[in-house]
Coordinates of N, CA and C in Angstrom, one line a residue:
M1 N 0.8 -1.2 0.0 CA 0.0 0.0 0.0 C 0.9 1.3 0.0
G2 N 2.1 1.1 0.4 CA 3.0 2.3 0.4 C 3.1 3.0 -0.9
G3 N 3.2 2.2 -2.0 CA 3.3 2.8 -3.3 C 2.0 3.5 -3.7
G4 N 0.9 3.0 -3.3 CA -0.4 3.6 -3.6 C -0.6 4.9 -2.9
L5 N -0.2 4.9 -1.6 CA -0.3 6.1 -0.8 C 0.7 7.2 -1.4
F6 N 1.9 6.8 -1.7 CA 2.8 7.8 -2.3 C 2.3 8.3 -3.6
A7 N 1.8 7.4 -4.5 CA 1.2 7.9 -5.8 C 0.0 8.8 -5.6
G8 N -0.8 8.5 -4.6 CA -2.0 9.3 -4.3 C -1.7 10.7 -3.8
V9 N -0.7 10.8 -2.9 CA -0.3 12.1 -2.4 C 0.4 12.9 -3.6
A10 N 1.2 12.2 -4.4 CA 1.9 12.9 -5.5 C 0.8 13.4 -6.5
W11 N -0.2 12.6 -6.8 CA -1.2 13.0 -7.8 C -2.0 14.1 -7.2
A12 N -2.4 14.0 -6.0 CA -3.2 15.1 -5.4 C -2.4 16.4 -5.4
A13 N -1.1 16.4 -5.1 CA -0.3 17.6 -5.2 C -0.3 18.2 -6.6
V14 N -0.1 17.3 -7.6 CA -0.1 17.8 -9.0 C -1.5 18.3 -9.4
A15 N -2.5 17.7 -8.9 CA -3.9 18.1 -9.3 C -4.3 19.4 -8.8
L16 N -3.6 19.9 -7.7 CA -4.0 21.2 -7.2 C -3.6 22.3 -8.1
W17 N -2.8 22.0 -9.1 CA -2.4 23.1 -10.1 C -3.1 22.9 -11.4
L18 N -4.1 22.0 -11.5 CA -4.8 21.8 -12.8 C -5.8 22.9 -13.0
P19 N -5.7 23.6 -14.1 CA -6.5 24.8 -14.3 C -8.0 24.4 -14.5
E20 N -8.3 23.2 -14.9 CA -9.7 22.9 -15.2 C -10.6 22.7 -14.0
Q21 N -9.9 22.4 -12.9 CA -10.6 22.1 -11.6 C -10.5 23.3 -10.7
E22 N -11.4 23.4 -9.8 CA -11.3 24.3 -8.7 C -11.0 23.5 -7.4
P23 N -9.7 23.1 -7.3 CA -9.4 22.2 -6.2 C -9.5 22.8 -4.8
G24 N -9.9 22.0 -3.9 CA -9.9 22.3 -2.5 C -9.4 21.1 -1.8
P25 N -9.5 21.1 -0.5 CA -9.0 20.0 0.3 C -9.8 18.7 -0.1
L26 N -11.1 18.8 -0.3 CA -11.9 17.6 -0.6 C -11.4 16.9 -1.9
F27 N -11.1 17.8 -2.9 CA -10.6 17.3 -4.2 C -9.3 16.4 -4.0
G28 N -8.4 16.9 -3.2 CA -7.1 16.2 -2.9 C -7.4 14.9 -2.2
I29 N -8.3 15.0 -1.2 CA -8.7 13.8 -0.4 C -9.3 12.7 -1.3
V30 N -10.2 13.1 -2.2 CA -10.9 12.2 -3.1 C -9.9 11.5 -4.0
L31 N -9.0 12.3 -4.6 CA -8.0 11.8 -5.5 C -7.0 10.8 -4.8
T32 N -6.7 11.2 -3.6 CA -5.8 10.3 -2.8 C -6.5 9.0 -2.5
A33 N -7.8 9.1 -2.1 CA -8.6 7.9 -1.8 C -8.7 7.0 -3.0
I34 N -9.0 7.6 -4.1 CA -9.2 6.8 -5.4 C -7.8 6.1 -5.7
T35 N -6.7 6.8 -5.5 CA -5.4 6.2 -5.9 C -5.1 5.1 -4.9
V36 N -5.4 5.2 -3.6 CA -5.1 4.1 -2.7 C -6.0 2.9 -3.0
L37 N -7.3 3.2 -3.2 CA -8.2 2.0 -3.5 C -7.7 1.3 -4.8
A38 N -7.3 2.0 -5.8 CA -6.9 1.4 -7.0 C -5.6 0.6 -6.8
A39 N -4.7 1.1 -5.9 CA -3.5 0.4 -5.6 C -3.8 -0.9 -4.8
L40 N -4.8 -0.9 -4.1 CA -5.2 -2.1 -3.3 C -5.9 -3.1 -4.2
F41 N -6.6 -2.7 -5.2 CA -7.5 -3.5 -5.9 C -6.9 -4.8 -6.5
P42 N -5.6 -4.8 -7.0 CA -5.1 -6.1 -7.6 C -5.0 -7.2 -6.5
D43 N -4.9 -6.8 -5.2 CA -4.7 -7.9 -4.2 C -5.9 -8.1 -3.4
V44 N -7.1 -7.6 -3.8 CA -8.2 -7.9 -2.9 C -8.7 -9.3 -3.0
D45 N -8.1 -10.1 -3.9 CA -8.5 -11.5 -4.0 C -7.7 -12.4 -3.0
T46 N -6.9 -11.8 -2.1 CA -6.2 -12.5 -1.1 C -6.7 -12.1 0.3
D47 N -6.5 -12.9 1.3 CA -6.9 -12.6 2.6 C -5.7 -11.8 3.2
S48 N -5.9 -10.5 3.3 CA -4.9 -9.6 3.7 C -5.4 -8.4 4.4
K49 N -4.6 -7.6 5.0 CA -5.0 -6.3 5.6 C -5.5 -5.4 4.5
G50 N -4.8 -5.4 3.3 CA -5.3 -4.6 2.2 C -6.7 -4.9 1.8
Q51 N -7.0 -6.2 1.8 CA -8.4 -6.6 1.4 C -9.4 -6.1 2.4
S52 N -9.0 -6.2 3.7 CA -9.9 -5.7 4.8 C -10.1 -4.2 4.6
L53 N -9.1 -3.5 4.4 CA -9.2 -2.0 4.3 C -10.0 -1.7 3.0
F54 N -9.7 -2.3 1.9 CA -10.4 -2.1 0.7 C -11.9 -2.2 0.9
Y55 N -12.3 -3.4 1.4 CA -13.8 -3.7 1.5 C -14.4 -2.8 2.6
A56 N -13.7 -2.4 3.7 CA -14.2 -1.6 4.7 C -14.5 -0.2 4.1
I57 N -13.6 0.3 3.3 CA -13.8 1.6 2.6 C -15.0 1.5 1.7
L58 N -15.1 0.5 0.9 CA -16.2 0.3 -0.1 C -17.5 0.2 0.7
A59 N -17.5 -0.6 1.8 CA -18.8 -0.7 2.5 C -19.2 0.6 3.1
A60 N -18.3 1.4 3.6 CA -18.7 2.7 4.1 C -19.2 3.7 3.0
V61 N -18.5 3.7 1.9 CA -18.9 4.5 0.8 C -20.3 4.0 0.3
D62 N -20.5 2.7 0.1 CA -21.7 2.2 -0.3 C -22.9 2.5 0.6
L63 N -22.7 2.4 1.9 CA -23.7 2.8 2.9 C -24.0 4.2 2.8
G64 N -23.0 5.1 2.6 CA -23.3 6.5 2.5 C -24.1 6.8 1.2
L65 N -23.8 6.1 0.2 CA -24.5 6.3 -1.1 C -26.0 5.9 -0.9
L66 N -26.2 4.7 -0.2 CA -27.6 4.2 0.0 C -28.3 5.2 0.8
I67 N -27.7 5.7 1.9 CA -28.4 6.7 2.8 C -28.8 8.0 2.0
R68 N -27.9 8.4 1.1 CA -28.2 9.6 0.3 C -29.1 9.3 -0.9
G69 N -29.5 8.1 -1.1 CA -30.4 7.8 -2.2 C -29.7 7.6 -3.6
Q70 N -28.4 7.4 -3.5 CA -27.6 7.3 -4.8 C -27.6 5.8 -5.1
F71 N -28.7 5.2 -5.5 CA -28.8 3.8 -5.7 C -28.0 3.2 -6.8
K72 N -27.9 4.0 -7.9 CA -27.1 3.6 -9.1 C -25.6 3.4 -8.7
W73 N -25.1 4.4 -8.0 CA -23.7 4.4 -7.6 C -23.5 3.2 -6.6
A74 N -24.4 3.0 -5.7 CA -24.3 2.0 -4.7 C -24.2 0.6 -5.4
A75 N -25.1 0.5 -6.5 CA -25.1 -0.8 -7.3 C -23.7 -1.0 -8.0
V76 N -23.2 0.1 -8.5 CA -21.9 0.0 -9.3 C -20.8 -0.4 -8.3
I77 N -20.8 0.1 -7.1 CA -19.8 -0.2 -6.2 C -19.9 -1.7 -5.7
G78 N -21.2 -2.1 -5.5 CA -21.4 -3.5 -5.2 C -21.0 -4.5 -6.3
F79 N -21.2 -4.1 -7.6 CA -20.8 -4.9 -8.7 C -19.3 -4.9 -8.8
A80 N -18.6 -3.8 -8.6 CA -17.2 -3.7 -8.7 C -16.5 -4.6 -7.6
A81 N -17.2 -4.6 -6.4 CA -16.6 -5.4 -5.3 C -16.6 -6.9 -5.6
M82 N -17.4 -7.3 -6.5 CA -17.5 -8.8 -6.8 C -16.4 -9.2 -7.9
L83 N -15.9 -8.2 -8.7 CA -15.0 -8.5 -9.8 C -13.8 -9.4 -9.4
P84 N -13.1 -9.1 -8.3 CA -11.9 -9.9 -8.0 C -12.2 -11.4 -7.9
A85 N -13.4 -11.8 -7.5 CA -13.8 -13.2 -7.4 C -13.8 -13.9 -8.7
L86 N -13.7 -13.2 -9.8 CA -13.8 -13.8 -11.1 C -12.4 -14.4 -11.6
G87 N -11.4 -14.3 -10.8 CA -10.1 -14.9 -11.2 C -9.3 -15.3 -10.0
H88 N -8.1 -15.7 -10.3 CA -7.2 -16.1 -9.2 C -6.1 -15.1 -9.0
H89 N -5.4 -15.2 -7.8 CA -4.4 -14.2 -7.5 C -3.3 -14.1 -8.6
R90 N -2.9 -12.9 -8.9 CA -2.0 -12.6 -9.9 C -2.5 -13.0 -11.3
G91 N -3.8 -13.1 -11.4 CA -4.4 -13.4 -12.7 C -4.7 -12.1 -13.4
W92 N -5.9 -12.0 -13.9 CA -6.3 -10.8 -14.7 C -6.1 -9.5 -13.9
T93 N -6.2 -9.5 -12.6 CA -6.0 -8.2 -11.8 C -4.6 -7.7 -11.9
H94 N -3.6 -8.5 -12.3 CA -2.2 -8.1 -12.3 C -1.8 -7.9 -13.8
S95 N -2.7 -7.7 -14.7 CA -2.3 -7.5 -16.1 C -2.3 -6.0 -16.4
W96 N -1.5 -5.6 -17.4 CA -1.3 -4.2 -17.8 C -2.6 -3.6 -18.2
W97 N -3.4 -4.4 -19.0 CA -4.7 -3.9 -19.5 C -5.7 -3.6 -18.4
A98 N -5.7 -4.4 -17.3 CA -6.6 -4.2 -16.2 C -6.4 -2.8 -15.6
M99 N -5.2 -2.3 -15.6 CA -4.8 -1.0 -15.1 C -5.7 0.1 -15.8
F100 N -6.0 -0.1 -17.1 CA -6.8 0.9 -17.8 C -8.3 0.6 -17.8
V101 N -8.6 -0.7 -17.8 CA -10.0 -1.1 -17.9 C -10.8 -1.0 -16.6
I102 N -10.2 -1.4 -15.5 CA -10.8 -1.4 -14.2 C -11.3 0.0 -13.8
P103 N -10.5 1.1 -14.0 CA -11.0 2.4 -13.7 C -12.0 3.0 -14.7
L104 N -12.2 2.4 -15.8 CA -13.1 3.0 -16.9 C -14.5 3.4 -16.3
P105 N -15.1 2.7 -15.4 CA -16.4 3.2 -14.9 C -16.4 4.6 -14.4
I106 N -15.2 5.0 -13.9 CA -15.1 6.4 -13.4 C -15.3 7.4 -14.5
L107 N -15.0 7.0 -15.8 CA -15.2 7.9 -16.9 C -16.6 7.6 -17.5
V108 N -16.9 6.4 -17.7 CA -18.1 6.0 -18.5 C -19.4 6.2 -17.8
L109 N -19.5 5.8 -16.5 CA -20.8 5.8 -15.8 C -21.4 7.2 -15.6
P110 N -20.6 8.2 -15.1 CA -21.1 9.5 -15.0 C -21.6 10.1 -16.3
V111 N -20.9 9.8 -17.4 CA -21.3 10.2 -18.7 C -22.7 9.7 -19.1
I112 N -22.9 8.4 -18.8 CA -24.1 7.7 -19.2 C -25.3 8.1 -18.2
F113 N -25.0 8.2 -16.9 CA -26.1 8.4 -16.0 C -26.4 9.9 -15.8
W114 N -25.4 10.8 -15.9 CA -25.6 12.2 -15.6 C -25.1 13.1 -16.6
E115 N -24.7 12.6 -17.8 CA -24.2 13.5 -18.9 C -23.0 14.4 -18.5
V116 N -22.2 13.9 -17.6 CA -21.0 14.7 -17.2 C -20.0 14.6 -18.3
H117 N -19.3 15.7 -18.6 CA -18.3 15.7 -19.6 C -17.1 14.9 -19.2
P118 N -16.6 14.0 -20.0 CA -15.5 13.1 -19.6 C -14.2 13.8 -19.1
L119 N -13.9 15.0 -19.7 CA -12.7 15.7 -19.3 C -12.8 16.1 -17.8
A120 N -14.0 16.4 -17.3 CA -14.1 16.7 -15.9 C -13.8 15.5 -15.0
L121 N -13.8 14.3 -15.5 CA -13.6 13.1 -14.8 C -12.1 12.6 -14.9
A122 N -11.4 13.2 -15.9 CA -10.0 12.8 -16.2 C -9.1 12.7 -15.0
P123 N -9.1 13.7 -14.1 CA -8.2 13.6 -12.9 C -8.5 12.3 -12.0
F124 N -9.8 12.0 -11.9 CA -10.2 10.8 -11.1 C -9.7 9.5 -11.8
Y125 N -9.9 9.4 -13.1 CA -9.5 8.2 -13.8 C -8.0 8.1 -13.8
A126 N -7.3 9.2 -14.0 CA -5.8 9.2 -13.9 C -5.3 8.8 -12.5
A127 N -6.0 9.3 -11.5 CA -5.6 8.9 -10.1 C -5.7 7.4 -10.0
A128 N -6.8 6.8 -10.5 CA -7.0 5.3 -10.4 C -5.9 4.6 -11.2
V129 N -5.6 5.0 -12.4 CA -4.6 4.4 -13.2 C -3.2 4.5 -12.5
L130 N -2.9 5.6 -11.9 CA -1.7 5.8 -11.2 C -1.5 4.9 -10.0
G131 N -2.6 4.8 -9.3 CA -2.6 3.9 -8.1 C -2.4 2.4 -8.6
Y132 N -3.1 2.0 -9.6 CA -3.0 0.7 -10.1 C -1.6 0.4 -10.6
L133 N -1.1 1.4 -11.3 CA 0.3 1.3 -11.9 C 1.3 1.1 -10.7
S134 N 1.2 1.9 -9.7 CA 2.1 1.8 -8.6 C 2.1 0.4 -8.0
H135 N 1.0 -0.3 -7.9 CA 0.9 -1.7 -7.5 C 1.6 -2.6 -8.4
L136 N 1.4 -2.5 -9.7 CA 2.0 -3.4 -10.7 C 3.5 -3.2 -10.7
V137 N 4.0 -1.9 -10.6 CA 5.4 -1.7 -10.6 C 6.0 -2.3 -9.3
L138 N 5.4 -2.1 -8.2 CA 6.0 -2.6 -6.9 C 5.9 -4.1 -6.9
D139 N 5.0 -4.7 -7.6 CA 4.9 -6.2 -7.7 C 5.8 -6.7 -8.8
A140 N 6.5 -5.8 -9.5 CA 7.4 -6.2 -10.6 C 6.7 -6.8 -11.7
V141 N 5.4 -6.5 -11.9 CA 4.7 -7.0 -13.1 C 5.0 -6.1 -14.3
L142 N 5.2 -4.9 -14.1 CA 5.5 -3.9 -15.2 C 6.9 -3.4 -14.9

């Protein structure tokens, strides 16, 4: 998780200077959280502290979404939580293409559900890819 945390903090620092966004503390926190979650994702198929942390965060976010009536997003998170069960450790979750495909819902779903412009979501997608990349590099997959 050290690589994901480092990548998240680095990305949040860079994102503060992006002209397209009006960054505030919440923006940096969200980018860091996305980066850390993406860095944890490849290993959520193992019984580990990372797995416990990943699912605890997802459960809290999912509950918050349900309380706020954001049922579509709650369903998306529930679906995403099941994906690691579709393979074995160091299988598809540790591939280079998964680094780009797994975060795609960050770009695609807000466009479909709420007609958000994809460029507004680019920092969040990039944060997820960066977190995932940090995991693959530290695992010597890339």
